[in-house]
Coordinates of N, CA and C in Angstrom, one line a residue:
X1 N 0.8 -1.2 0.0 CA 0.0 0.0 0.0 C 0.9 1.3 0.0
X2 N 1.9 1.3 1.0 CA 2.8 2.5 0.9 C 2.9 2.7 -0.4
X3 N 4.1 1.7 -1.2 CA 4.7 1.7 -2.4 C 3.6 2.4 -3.5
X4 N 2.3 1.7 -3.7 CA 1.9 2.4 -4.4 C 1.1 3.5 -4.0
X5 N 1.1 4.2 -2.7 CA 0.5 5.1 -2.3 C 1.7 6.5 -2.7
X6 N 3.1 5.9 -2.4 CA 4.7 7.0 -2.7 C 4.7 7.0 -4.4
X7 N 3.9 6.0 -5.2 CA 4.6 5.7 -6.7 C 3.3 7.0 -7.4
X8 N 1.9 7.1 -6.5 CA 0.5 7.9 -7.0 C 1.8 9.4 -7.0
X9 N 1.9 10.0 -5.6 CA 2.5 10.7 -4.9 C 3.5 11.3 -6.5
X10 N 4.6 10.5 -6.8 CA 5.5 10.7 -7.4 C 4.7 11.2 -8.8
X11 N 3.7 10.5 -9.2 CA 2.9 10.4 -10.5 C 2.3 12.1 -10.6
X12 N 1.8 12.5 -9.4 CA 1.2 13.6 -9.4 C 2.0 14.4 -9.5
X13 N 3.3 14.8 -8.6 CA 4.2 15.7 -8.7 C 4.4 16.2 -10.2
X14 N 4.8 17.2 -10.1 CA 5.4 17.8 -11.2 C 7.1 17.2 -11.6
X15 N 7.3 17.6 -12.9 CA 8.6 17.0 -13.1 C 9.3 18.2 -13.3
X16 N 10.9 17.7 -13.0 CA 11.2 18.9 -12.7 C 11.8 19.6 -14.1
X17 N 12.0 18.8 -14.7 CA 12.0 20.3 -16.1 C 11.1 21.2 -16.3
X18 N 9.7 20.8 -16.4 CA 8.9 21.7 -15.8 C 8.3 22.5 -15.1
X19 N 9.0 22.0 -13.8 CA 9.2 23.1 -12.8 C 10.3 24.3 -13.0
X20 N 11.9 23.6 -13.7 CA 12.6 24.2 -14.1 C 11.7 25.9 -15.0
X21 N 11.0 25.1 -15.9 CA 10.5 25.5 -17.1 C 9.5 27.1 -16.8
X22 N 8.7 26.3 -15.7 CA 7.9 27.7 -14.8 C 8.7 28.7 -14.0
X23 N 9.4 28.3 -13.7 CA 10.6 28.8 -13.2 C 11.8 30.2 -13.5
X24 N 12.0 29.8 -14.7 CA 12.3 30.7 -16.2 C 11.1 31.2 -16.2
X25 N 10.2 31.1 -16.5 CA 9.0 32.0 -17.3 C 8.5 33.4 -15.9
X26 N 9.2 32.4 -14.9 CA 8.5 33.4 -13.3 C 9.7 34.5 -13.6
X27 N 10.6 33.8 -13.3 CA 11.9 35.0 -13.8 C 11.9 36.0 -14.7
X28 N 11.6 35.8 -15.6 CA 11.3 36.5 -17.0 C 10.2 37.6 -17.1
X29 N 9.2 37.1 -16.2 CA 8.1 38.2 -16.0 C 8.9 39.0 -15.1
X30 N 9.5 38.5 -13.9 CA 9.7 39.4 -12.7 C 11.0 40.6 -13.4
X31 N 11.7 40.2 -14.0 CA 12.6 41.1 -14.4 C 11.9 42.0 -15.2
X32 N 10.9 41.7 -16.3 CA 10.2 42.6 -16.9 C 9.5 43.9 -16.0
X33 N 8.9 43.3 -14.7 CA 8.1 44.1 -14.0 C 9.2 45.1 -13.3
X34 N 10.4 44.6 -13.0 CA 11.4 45.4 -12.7 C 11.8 46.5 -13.4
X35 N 11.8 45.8 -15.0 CA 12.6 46.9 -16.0 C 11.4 47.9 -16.2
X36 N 10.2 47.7 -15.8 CA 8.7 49.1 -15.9 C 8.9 49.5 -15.0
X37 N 8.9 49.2 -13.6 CA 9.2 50.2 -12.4 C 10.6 51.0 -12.4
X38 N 11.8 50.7 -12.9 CA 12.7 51.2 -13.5 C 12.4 52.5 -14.4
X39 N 11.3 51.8 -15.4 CA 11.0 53.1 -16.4 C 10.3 54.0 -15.7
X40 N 9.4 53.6 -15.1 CA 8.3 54.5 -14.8 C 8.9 55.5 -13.6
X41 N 9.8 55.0 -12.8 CA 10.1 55.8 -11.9 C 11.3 57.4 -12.7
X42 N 12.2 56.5 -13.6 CA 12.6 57.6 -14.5 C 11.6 58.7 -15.1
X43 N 10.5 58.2 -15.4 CA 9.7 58.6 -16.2 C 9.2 59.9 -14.9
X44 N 9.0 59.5 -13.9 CA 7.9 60.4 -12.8 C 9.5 61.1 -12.4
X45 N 10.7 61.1 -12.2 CA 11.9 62.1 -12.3 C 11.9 62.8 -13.2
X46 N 11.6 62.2 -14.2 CA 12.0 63.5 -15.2 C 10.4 64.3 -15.6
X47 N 9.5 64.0 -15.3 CA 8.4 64.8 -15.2 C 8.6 66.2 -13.9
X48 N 8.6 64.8 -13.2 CA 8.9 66.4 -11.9 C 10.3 67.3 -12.2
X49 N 11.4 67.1 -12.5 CA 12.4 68.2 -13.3 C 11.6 69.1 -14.0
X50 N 10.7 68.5 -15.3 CA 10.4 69.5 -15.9 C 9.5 70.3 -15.7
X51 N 8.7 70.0 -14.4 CA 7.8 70.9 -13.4 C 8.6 71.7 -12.7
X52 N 9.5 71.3 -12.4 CA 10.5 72.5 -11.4 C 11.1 73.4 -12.4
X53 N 11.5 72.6 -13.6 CA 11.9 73.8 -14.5 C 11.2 74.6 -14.9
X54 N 9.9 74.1 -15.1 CA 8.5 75.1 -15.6 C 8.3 76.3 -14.5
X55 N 8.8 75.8 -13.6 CA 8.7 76.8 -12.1 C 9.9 78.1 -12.3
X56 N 10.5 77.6 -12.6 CA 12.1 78.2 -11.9 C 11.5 79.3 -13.4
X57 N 11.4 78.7 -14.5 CA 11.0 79.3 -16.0 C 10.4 80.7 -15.6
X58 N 9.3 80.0 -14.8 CA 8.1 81.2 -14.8 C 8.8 82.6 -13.5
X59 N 9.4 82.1 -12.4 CA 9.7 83.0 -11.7 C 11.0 83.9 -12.4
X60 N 11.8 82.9 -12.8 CA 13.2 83.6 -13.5 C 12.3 85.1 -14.5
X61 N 11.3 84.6 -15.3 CA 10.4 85.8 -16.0 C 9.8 86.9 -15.5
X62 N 9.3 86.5 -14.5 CA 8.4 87.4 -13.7 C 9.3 88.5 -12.8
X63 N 10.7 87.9 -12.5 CA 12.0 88.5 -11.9 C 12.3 89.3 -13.2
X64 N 12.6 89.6 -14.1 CA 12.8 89.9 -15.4 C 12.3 91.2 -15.6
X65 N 10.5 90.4 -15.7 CA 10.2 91.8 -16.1 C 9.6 92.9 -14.8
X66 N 10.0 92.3 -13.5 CA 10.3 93.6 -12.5 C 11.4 94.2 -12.6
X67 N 12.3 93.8 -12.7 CA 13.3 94.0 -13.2 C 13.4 95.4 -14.3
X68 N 13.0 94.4 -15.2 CA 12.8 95.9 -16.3 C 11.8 97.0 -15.8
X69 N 10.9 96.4 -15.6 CA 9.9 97.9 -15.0 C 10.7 99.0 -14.1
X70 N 11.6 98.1 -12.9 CA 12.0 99.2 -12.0 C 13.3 99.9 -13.0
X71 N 14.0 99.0 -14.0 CA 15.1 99.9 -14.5 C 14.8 100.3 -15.4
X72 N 13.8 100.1 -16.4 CA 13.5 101.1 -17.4 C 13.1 102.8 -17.4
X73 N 12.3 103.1 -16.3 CA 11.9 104.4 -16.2 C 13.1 105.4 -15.7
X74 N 14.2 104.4 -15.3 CA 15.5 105.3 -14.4 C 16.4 105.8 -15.5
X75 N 16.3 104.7 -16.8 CA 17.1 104.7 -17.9 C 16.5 105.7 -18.6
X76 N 14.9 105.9 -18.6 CA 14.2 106.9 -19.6 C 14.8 108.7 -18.9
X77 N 14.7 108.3 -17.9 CA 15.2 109.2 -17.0 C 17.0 110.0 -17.2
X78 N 17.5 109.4 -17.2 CA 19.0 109.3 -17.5 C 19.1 109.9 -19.0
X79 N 18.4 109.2 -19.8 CA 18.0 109.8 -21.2 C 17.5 110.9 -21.5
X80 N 16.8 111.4 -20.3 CA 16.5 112.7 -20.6 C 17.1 113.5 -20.3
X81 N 17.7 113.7 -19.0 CA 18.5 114.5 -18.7 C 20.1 114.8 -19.5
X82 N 20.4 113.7 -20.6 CA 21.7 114.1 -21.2 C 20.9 114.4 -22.2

């Protein structure tokens, strides 16, 4: 009864090249899902860069043209007096 209870046992098991086999295929996906969180997280870095740059863009401008407002009337000024 053992014997053929260990020989059902062994029958059901999986073999192992095919365990090999799933094995590879588990691997294969998992490195894939790696190499997209990989991307994606580049992808959400370089999004936020170009938000900070859109930032820095807009203030560097707005410094600009205060800038010009307070020194253009001193220059119209200077202009007139020579």
């Amino acid at each position: 009864y053992r014997i053929k209870h260990l020989q059902k046992q062994v029958e059901e098991s999986v073999h192992q090249t095919e365990l090999d086999k799933i094995n590879r295929k588990y691997e294969d996906v998992v490195e894939k899902y790696r190499d997209l969180l990989e991307q994606q997280h580049t992808y959400v870095q370089q999004t936020e860069q170009s938000s900070l740059l859109s930032v820095f863009s807009r203030e560097f401008s707005q410094s600009l043209n205060n800038l010009e407002l307070s020194v253009y009337p001193n220059l119209c000024l200077l202009a007139i007096d020579n």
